[in-house]
CSV table of C-alpha atoms in Angstrom, one decimal:
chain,number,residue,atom,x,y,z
S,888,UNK,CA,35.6,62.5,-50.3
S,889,UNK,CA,34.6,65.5,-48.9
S,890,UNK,CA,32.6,66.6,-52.3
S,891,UNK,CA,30.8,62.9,-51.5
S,892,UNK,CA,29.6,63.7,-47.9
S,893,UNK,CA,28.3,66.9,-48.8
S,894,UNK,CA,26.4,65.2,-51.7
S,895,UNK,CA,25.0,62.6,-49.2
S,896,UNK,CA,23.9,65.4,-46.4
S,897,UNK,CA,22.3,67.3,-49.2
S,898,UNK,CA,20.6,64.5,-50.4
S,899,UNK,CA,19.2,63.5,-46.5
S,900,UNK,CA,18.4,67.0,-45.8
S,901,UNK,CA,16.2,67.0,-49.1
S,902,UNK,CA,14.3,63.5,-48.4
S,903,UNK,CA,13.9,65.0,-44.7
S,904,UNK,CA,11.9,68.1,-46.3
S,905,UNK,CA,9.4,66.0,-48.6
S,906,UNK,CA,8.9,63.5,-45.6
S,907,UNK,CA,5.5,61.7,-45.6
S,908,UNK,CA,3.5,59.0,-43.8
S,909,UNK,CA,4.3,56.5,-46.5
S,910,UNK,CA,8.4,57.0,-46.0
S,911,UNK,CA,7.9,56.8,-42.1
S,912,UNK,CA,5.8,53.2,-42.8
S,913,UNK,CA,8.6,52.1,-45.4
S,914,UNK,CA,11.3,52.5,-42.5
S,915,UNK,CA,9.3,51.0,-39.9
S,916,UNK,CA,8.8,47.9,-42.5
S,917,UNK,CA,12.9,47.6,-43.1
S,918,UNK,CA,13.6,47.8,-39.6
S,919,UNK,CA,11.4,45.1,-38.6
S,920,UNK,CA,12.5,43.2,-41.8
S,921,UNK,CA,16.2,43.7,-41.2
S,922,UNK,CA,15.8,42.8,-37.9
S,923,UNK,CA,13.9,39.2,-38.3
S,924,UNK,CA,16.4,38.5,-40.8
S,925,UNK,CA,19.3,39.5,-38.7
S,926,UNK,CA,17.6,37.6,-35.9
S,927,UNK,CA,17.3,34.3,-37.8
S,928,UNK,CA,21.1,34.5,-39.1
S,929,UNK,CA,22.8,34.7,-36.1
S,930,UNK,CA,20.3,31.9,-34.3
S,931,UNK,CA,21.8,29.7,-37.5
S,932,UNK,CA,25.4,31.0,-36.5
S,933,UNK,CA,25.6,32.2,-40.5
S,934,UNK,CA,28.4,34.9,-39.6
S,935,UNK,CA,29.3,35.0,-43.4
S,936,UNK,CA,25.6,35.9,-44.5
S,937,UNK,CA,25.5,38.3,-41.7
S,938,UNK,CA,28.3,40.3,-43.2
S,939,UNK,CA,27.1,39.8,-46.8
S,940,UNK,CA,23.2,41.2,-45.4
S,941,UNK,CA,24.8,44.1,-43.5
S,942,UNK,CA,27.6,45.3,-46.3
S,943,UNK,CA,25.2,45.4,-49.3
S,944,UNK,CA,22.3,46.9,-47.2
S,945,UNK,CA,24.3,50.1,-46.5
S,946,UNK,CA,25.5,49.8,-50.1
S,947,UNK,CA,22.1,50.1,-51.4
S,948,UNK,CA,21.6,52.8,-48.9
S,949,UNK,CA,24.5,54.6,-50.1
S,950,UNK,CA,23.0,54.2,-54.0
S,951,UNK,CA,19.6,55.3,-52.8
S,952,UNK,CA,20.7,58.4,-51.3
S,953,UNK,CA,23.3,59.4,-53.8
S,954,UNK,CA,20.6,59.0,-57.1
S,955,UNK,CA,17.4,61.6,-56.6
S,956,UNK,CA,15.4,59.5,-58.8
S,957,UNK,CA,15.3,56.4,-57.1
S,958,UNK,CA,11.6,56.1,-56.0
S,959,UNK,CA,11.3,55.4,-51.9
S,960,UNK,CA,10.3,52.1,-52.2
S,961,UNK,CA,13.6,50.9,-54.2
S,962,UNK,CA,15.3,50.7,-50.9
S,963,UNK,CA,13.0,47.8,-50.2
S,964,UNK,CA,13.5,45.9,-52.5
S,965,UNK,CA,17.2,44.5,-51.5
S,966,UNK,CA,15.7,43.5,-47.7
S,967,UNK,CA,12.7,42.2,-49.2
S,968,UNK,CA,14.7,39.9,-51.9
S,969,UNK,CA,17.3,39.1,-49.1
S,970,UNK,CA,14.3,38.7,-46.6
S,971,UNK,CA,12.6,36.0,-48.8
S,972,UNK,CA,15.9,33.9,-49.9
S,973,UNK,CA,16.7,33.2,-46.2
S,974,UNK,CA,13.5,32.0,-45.2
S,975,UNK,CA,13.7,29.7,-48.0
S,976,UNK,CA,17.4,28.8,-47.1
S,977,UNK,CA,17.0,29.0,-43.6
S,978,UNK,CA,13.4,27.2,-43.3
S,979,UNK,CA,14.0,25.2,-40.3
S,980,UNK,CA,15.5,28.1,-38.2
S,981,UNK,CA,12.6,30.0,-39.3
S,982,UNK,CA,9.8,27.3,-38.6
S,983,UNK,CA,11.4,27.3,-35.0
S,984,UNK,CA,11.1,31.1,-34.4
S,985,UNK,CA,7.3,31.1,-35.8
S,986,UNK,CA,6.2,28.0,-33.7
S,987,UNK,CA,8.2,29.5,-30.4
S,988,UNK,CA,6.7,32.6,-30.4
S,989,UNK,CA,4.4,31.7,-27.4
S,990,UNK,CA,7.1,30.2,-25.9
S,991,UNK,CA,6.4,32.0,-22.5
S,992,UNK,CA,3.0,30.6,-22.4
S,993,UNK,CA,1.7,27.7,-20.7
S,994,UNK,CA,3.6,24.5,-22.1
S,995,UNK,CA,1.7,22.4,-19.2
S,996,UNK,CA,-1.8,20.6,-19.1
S,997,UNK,CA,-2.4,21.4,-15.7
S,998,UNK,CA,-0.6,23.7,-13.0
S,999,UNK,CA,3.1,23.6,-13.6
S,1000,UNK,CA,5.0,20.6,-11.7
S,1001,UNK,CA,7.0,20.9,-8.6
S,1002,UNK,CA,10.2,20.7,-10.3
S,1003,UNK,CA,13.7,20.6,-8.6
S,1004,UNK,CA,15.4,23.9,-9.2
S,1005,UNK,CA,18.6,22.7,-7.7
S,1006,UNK,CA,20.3,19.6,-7.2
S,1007,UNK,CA,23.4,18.5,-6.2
S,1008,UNK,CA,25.9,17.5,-8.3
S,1009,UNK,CA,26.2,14.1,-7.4
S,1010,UNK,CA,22.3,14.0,-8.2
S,1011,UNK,CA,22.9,15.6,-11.6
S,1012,UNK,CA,25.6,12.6,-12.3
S,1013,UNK,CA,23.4,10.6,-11.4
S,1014,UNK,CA,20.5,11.6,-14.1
S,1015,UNK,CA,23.1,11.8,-16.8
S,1016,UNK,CA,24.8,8.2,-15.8
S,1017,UNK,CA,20.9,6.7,-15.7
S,1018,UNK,CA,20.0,8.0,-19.0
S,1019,UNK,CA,23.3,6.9,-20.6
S,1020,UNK,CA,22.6,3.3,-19.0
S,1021,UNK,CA,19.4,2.8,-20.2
S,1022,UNK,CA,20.3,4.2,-24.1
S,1023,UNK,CA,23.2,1.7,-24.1
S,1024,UNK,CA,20.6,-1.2,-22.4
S,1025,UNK,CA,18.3,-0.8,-25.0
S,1026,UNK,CA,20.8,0.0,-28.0
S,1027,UNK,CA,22.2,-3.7,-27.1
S,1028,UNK,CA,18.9,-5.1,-27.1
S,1029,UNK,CA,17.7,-3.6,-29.7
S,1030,UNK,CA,14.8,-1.8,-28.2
S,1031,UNK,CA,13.7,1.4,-30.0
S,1032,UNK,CA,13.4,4.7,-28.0
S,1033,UNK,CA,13.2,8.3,-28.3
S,1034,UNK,CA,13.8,10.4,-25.5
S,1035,UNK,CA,13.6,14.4,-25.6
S,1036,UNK,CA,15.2,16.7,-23.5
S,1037,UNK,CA,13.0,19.5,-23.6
S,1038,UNK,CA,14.7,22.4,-21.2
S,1039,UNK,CA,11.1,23.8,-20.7
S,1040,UNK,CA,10.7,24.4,-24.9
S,1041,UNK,CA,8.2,21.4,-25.7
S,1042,UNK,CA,5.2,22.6,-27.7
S,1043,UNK,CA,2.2,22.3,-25.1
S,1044,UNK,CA,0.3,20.0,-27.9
S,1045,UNK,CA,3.2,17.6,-27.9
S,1046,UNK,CA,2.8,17.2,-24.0
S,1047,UNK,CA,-1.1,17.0,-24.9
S,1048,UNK,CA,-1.1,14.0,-26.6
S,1049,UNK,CA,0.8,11.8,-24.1
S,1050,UNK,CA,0.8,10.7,-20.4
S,1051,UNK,CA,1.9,12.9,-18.3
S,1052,UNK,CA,4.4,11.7,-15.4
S,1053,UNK,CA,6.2,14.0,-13.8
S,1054,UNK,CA,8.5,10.8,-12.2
S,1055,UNK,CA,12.2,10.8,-10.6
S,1056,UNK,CA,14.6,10.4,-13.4
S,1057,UNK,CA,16.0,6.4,-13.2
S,1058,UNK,CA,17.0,4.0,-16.0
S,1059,UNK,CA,14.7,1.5,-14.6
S,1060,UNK,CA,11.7,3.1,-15.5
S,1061,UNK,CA,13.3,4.4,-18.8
S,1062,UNK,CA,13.9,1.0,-19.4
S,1063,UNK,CA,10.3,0.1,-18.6
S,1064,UNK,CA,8.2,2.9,-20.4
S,1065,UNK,CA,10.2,1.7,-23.8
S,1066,UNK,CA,9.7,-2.3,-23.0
S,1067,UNK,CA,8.2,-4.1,-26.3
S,1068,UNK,CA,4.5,-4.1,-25.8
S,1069,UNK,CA,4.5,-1.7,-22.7
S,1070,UNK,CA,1.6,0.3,-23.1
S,1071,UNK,CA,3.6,3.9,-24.2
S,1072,UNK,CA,6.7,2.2,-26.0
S,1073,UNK,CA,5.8,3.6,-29.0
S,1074,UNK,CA,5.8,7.2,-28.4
S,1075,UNK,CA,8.4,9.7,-27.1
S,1076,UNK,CA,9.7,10.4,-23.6
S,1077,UNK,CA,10.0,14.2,-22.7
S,1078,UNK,CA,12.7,15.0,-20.5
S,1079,UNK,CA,11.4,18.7,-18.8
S,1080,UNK,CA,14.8,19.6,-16.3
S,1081,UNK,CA,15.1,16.9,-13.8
S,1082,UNK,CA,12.3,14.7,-14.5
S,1083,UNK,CA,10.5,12.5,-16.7
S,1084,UNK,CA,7.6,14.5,-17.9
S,1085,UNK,CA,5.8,12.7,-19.8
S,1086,UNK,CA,5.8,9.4,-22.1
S,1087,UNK,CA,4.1,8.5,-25.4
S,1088,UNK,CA,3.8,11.4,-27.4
S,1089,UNK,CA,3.4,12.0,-30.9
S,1090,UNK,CA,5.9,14.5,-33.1
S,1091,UNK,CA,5.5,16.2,-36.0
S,1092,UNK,CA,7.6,14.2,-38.7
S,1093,UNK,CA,10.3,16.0,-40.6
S,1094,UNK,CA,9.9,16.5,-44.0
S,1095,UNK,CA,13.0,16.7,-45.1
S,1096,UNK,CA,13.2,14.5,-48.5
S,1097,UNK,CA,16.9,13.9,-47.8
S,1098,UNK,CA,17.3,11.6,-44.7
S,1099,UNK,CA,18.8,8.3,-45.4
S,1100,UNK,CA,16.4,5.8,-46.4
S,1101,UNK,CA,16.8,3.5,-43.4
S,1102,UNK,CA,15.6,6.2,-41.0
S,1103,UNK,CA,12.3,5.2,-39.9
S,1104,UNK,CA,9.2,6.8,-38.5
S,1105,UNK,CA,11.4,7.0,-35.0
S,1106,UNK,CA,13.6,9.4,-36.4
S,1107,UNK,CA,11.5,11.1,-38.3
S,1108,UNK,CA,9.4,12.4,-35.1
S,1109,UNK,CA,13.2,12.9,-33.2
S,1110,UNK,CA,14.4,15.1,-35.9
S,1111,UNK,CA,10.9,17.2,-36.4
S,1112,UNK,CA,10.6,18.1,-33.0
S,1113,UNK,CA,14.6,19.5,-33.5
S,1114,UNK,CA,13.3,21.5,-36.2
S,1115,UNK,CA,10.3,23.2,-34.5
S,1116,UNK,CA,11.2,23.3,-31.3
S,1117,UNK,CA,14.8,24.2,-29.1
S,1118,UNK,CA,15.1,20.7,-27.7
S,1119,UNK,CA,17.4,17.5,-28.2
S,1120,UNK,CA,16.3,13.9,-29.3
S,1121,UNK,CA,17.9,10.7,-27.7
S,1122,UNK,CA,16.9,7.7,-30.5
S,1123,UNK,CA,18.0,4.5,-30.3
S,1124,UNK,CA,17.1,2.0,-33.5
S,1125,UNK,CA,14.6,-0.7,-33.2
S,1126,UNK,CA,16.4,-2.4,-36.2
S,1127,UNK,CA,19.6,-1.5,-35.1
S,1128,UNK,CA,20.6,-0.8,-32.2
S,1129,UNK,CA,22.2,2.6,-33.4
S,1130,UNK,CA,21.8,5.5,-31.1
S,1131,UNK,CA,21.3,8.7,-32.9
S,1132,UNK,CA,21.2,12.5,-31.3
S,1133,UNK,CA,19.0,15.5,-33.2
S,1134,UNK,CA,20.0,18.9,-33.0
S,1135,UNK,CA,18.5,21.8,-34.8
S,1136,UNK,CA,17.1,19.3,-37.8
S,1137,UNK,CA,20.7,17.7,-37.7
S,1138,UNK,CA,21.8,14.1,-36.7
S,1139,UNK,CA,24.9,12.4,-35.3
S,1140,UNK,CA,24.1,8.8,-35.4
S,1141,UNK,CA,26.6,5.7,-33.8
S,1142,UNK,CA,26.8,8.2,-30.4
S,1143,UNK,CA,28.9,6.3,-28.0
S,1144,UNK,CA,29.1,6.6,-24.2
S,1145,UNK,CA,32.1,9.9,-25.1
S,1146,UNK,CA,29.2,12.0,-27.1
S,1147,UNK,CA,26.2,11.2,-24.8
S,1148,UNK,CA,27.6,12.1,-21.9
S,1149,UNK,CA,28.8,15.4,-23.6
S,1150,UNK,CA,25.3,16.3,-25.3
S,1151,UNK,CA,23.7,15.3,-21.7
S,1152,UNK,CA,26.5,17.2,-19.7
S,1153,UNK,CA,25.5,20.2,-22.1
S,1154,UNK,CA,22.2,20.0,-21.3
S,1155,UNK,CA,22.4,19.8,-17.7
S,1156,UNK,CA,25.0,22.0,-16.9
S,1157,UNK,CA,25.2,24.8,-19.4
S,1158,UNK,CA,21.3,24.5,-21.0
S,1159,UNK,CA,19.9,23.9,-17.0
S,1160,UNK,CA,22.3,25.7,-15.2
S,1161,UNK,CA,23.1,23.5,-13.0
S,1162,UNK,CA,25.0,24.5,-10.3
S,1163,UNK,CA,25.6,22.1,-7.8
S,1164,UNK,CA,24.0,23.9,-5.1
S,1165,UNK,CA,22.0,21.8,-2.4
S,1166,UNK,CA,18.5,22.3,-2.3
């Protein structure tokens, strides 16, 4: 073991004394590739891949500094290889990163909104037993909806191409903005914190090939924004009634009164970070 070390230090010692502007650009490119892939594999919670990524990078480390004739750039190559297969694995986590990183720019078409920064509790019960209301008022009539809960992450262009509100959260005018024939029905509702932001705005569609075939355009939009963007979509079924939530490019459809108010009392309190506190 010893003999091994020795071996190794020898080795280091040697690629320290020929060190040249191309090794110091090599490093710089691993780091920043080991860390974007590190980066995207715990935002998909892949714990398993993370191991496998980390163990047989220091293995090919260990090769690379143990054989003398390995050129500089062969320690690339694994990160690189590894690099490429996540982003095609891990597309929609990867999407999200690329399309968020302006995310501390402007989202808003015009000065930000007086939002609440804290409400009571009993107001934030309130919101969540509204929203619930109106979902299960249109699911039984059969009205189509999509509602996003954007947490201040909606795409500025998304906000762009609707009406901006900035209302009081009620299931009233929930109820009203998706009414058949009403003049934004047919677009999305953006839920920014406490209130409504905006309504009738167009998504970007998922393309995902495998969705099941009765998922119509509705969906389509409520899952792409989930796949682009670090935000929830509320979608009831014009057809059927069916409420479905999107998460992350993921769906939970039939979402009874027991899972909305869960995903909502996620959002509010743990997303939010709302604390109860008067204003």
């Amino acid at each position: 073991m010893n003999a091994f070390f020795s071996k190794v230090a020898e080795a280091c010692s040697k690629a320290f004394d020929t060190f040249t502007f191309i090794d110091v650009l090599e490093i710089i490119l691993f780091v920043l590739v080991f860390y974007y892939v590190f980066k995207i594999l715990k935002n998909a919670n892949a714990k398993g891949v993370i191991a496998v990524f980390v163990l047989f990078t220091v293995a090919t480390g260990v090769v690379f500094i143990g054989n003398e004739n390995l050129p500089g750039y062969a320690f690339l190559i694994f990160p690189i290889v590894f690099a490429a297969a996540v982003m095609i694995i891990f597309n929609v986590e990867v999407k999200r990163d690329i399309l968020n990183i302006n995310i501390n720019a402007p989202k808003f078409l015009s000065k930000e909104p007086d939002r609440q920064t804290h409400v009571t509790r009993e107001e934030v019960e309130r919101m969540i037993g509204d929203i619930i209301r109106a979902l299960q008022n249109m699911s039984k009539d059969n009205i189509g909806a999509l509602i996003i809960l954007a947490n201040d992450n909606i795409p500025r262009q998304v906000l762009e191409s609707g009406v901006q509100l900035d209302a009081y959260i009620s299931s009233q005018l929930i109820e009203g903005i998706f009414f058949p024939k009403a003049p934004l029905h047919d677009g999305a509702m953006v839920i920014n914190n406490y209130k409504i932001q905006a309504a009738g705005c167009f998504l970007p569609l998922t393309q995902n090939a495998n969705l099941p075939k009765e998922l119509g355009t509705r969906h389509r939009a409520g899952i792409g924004i989930t796949e682009t963007s670090d935000v929830i979509a509320l979608i009831v079924s014009e057809e059927t009634g069916i409420i479905t939530i999107a998460q992350r490019g993921k769906i939970s459809r039939y979402a009874d009164y027991d899972l909305l108010r869960k995903t909502l009392g996620d959002y509010y309190w743990k997303d939010l970070g709302a604390d109860g506190r008067r204003k």
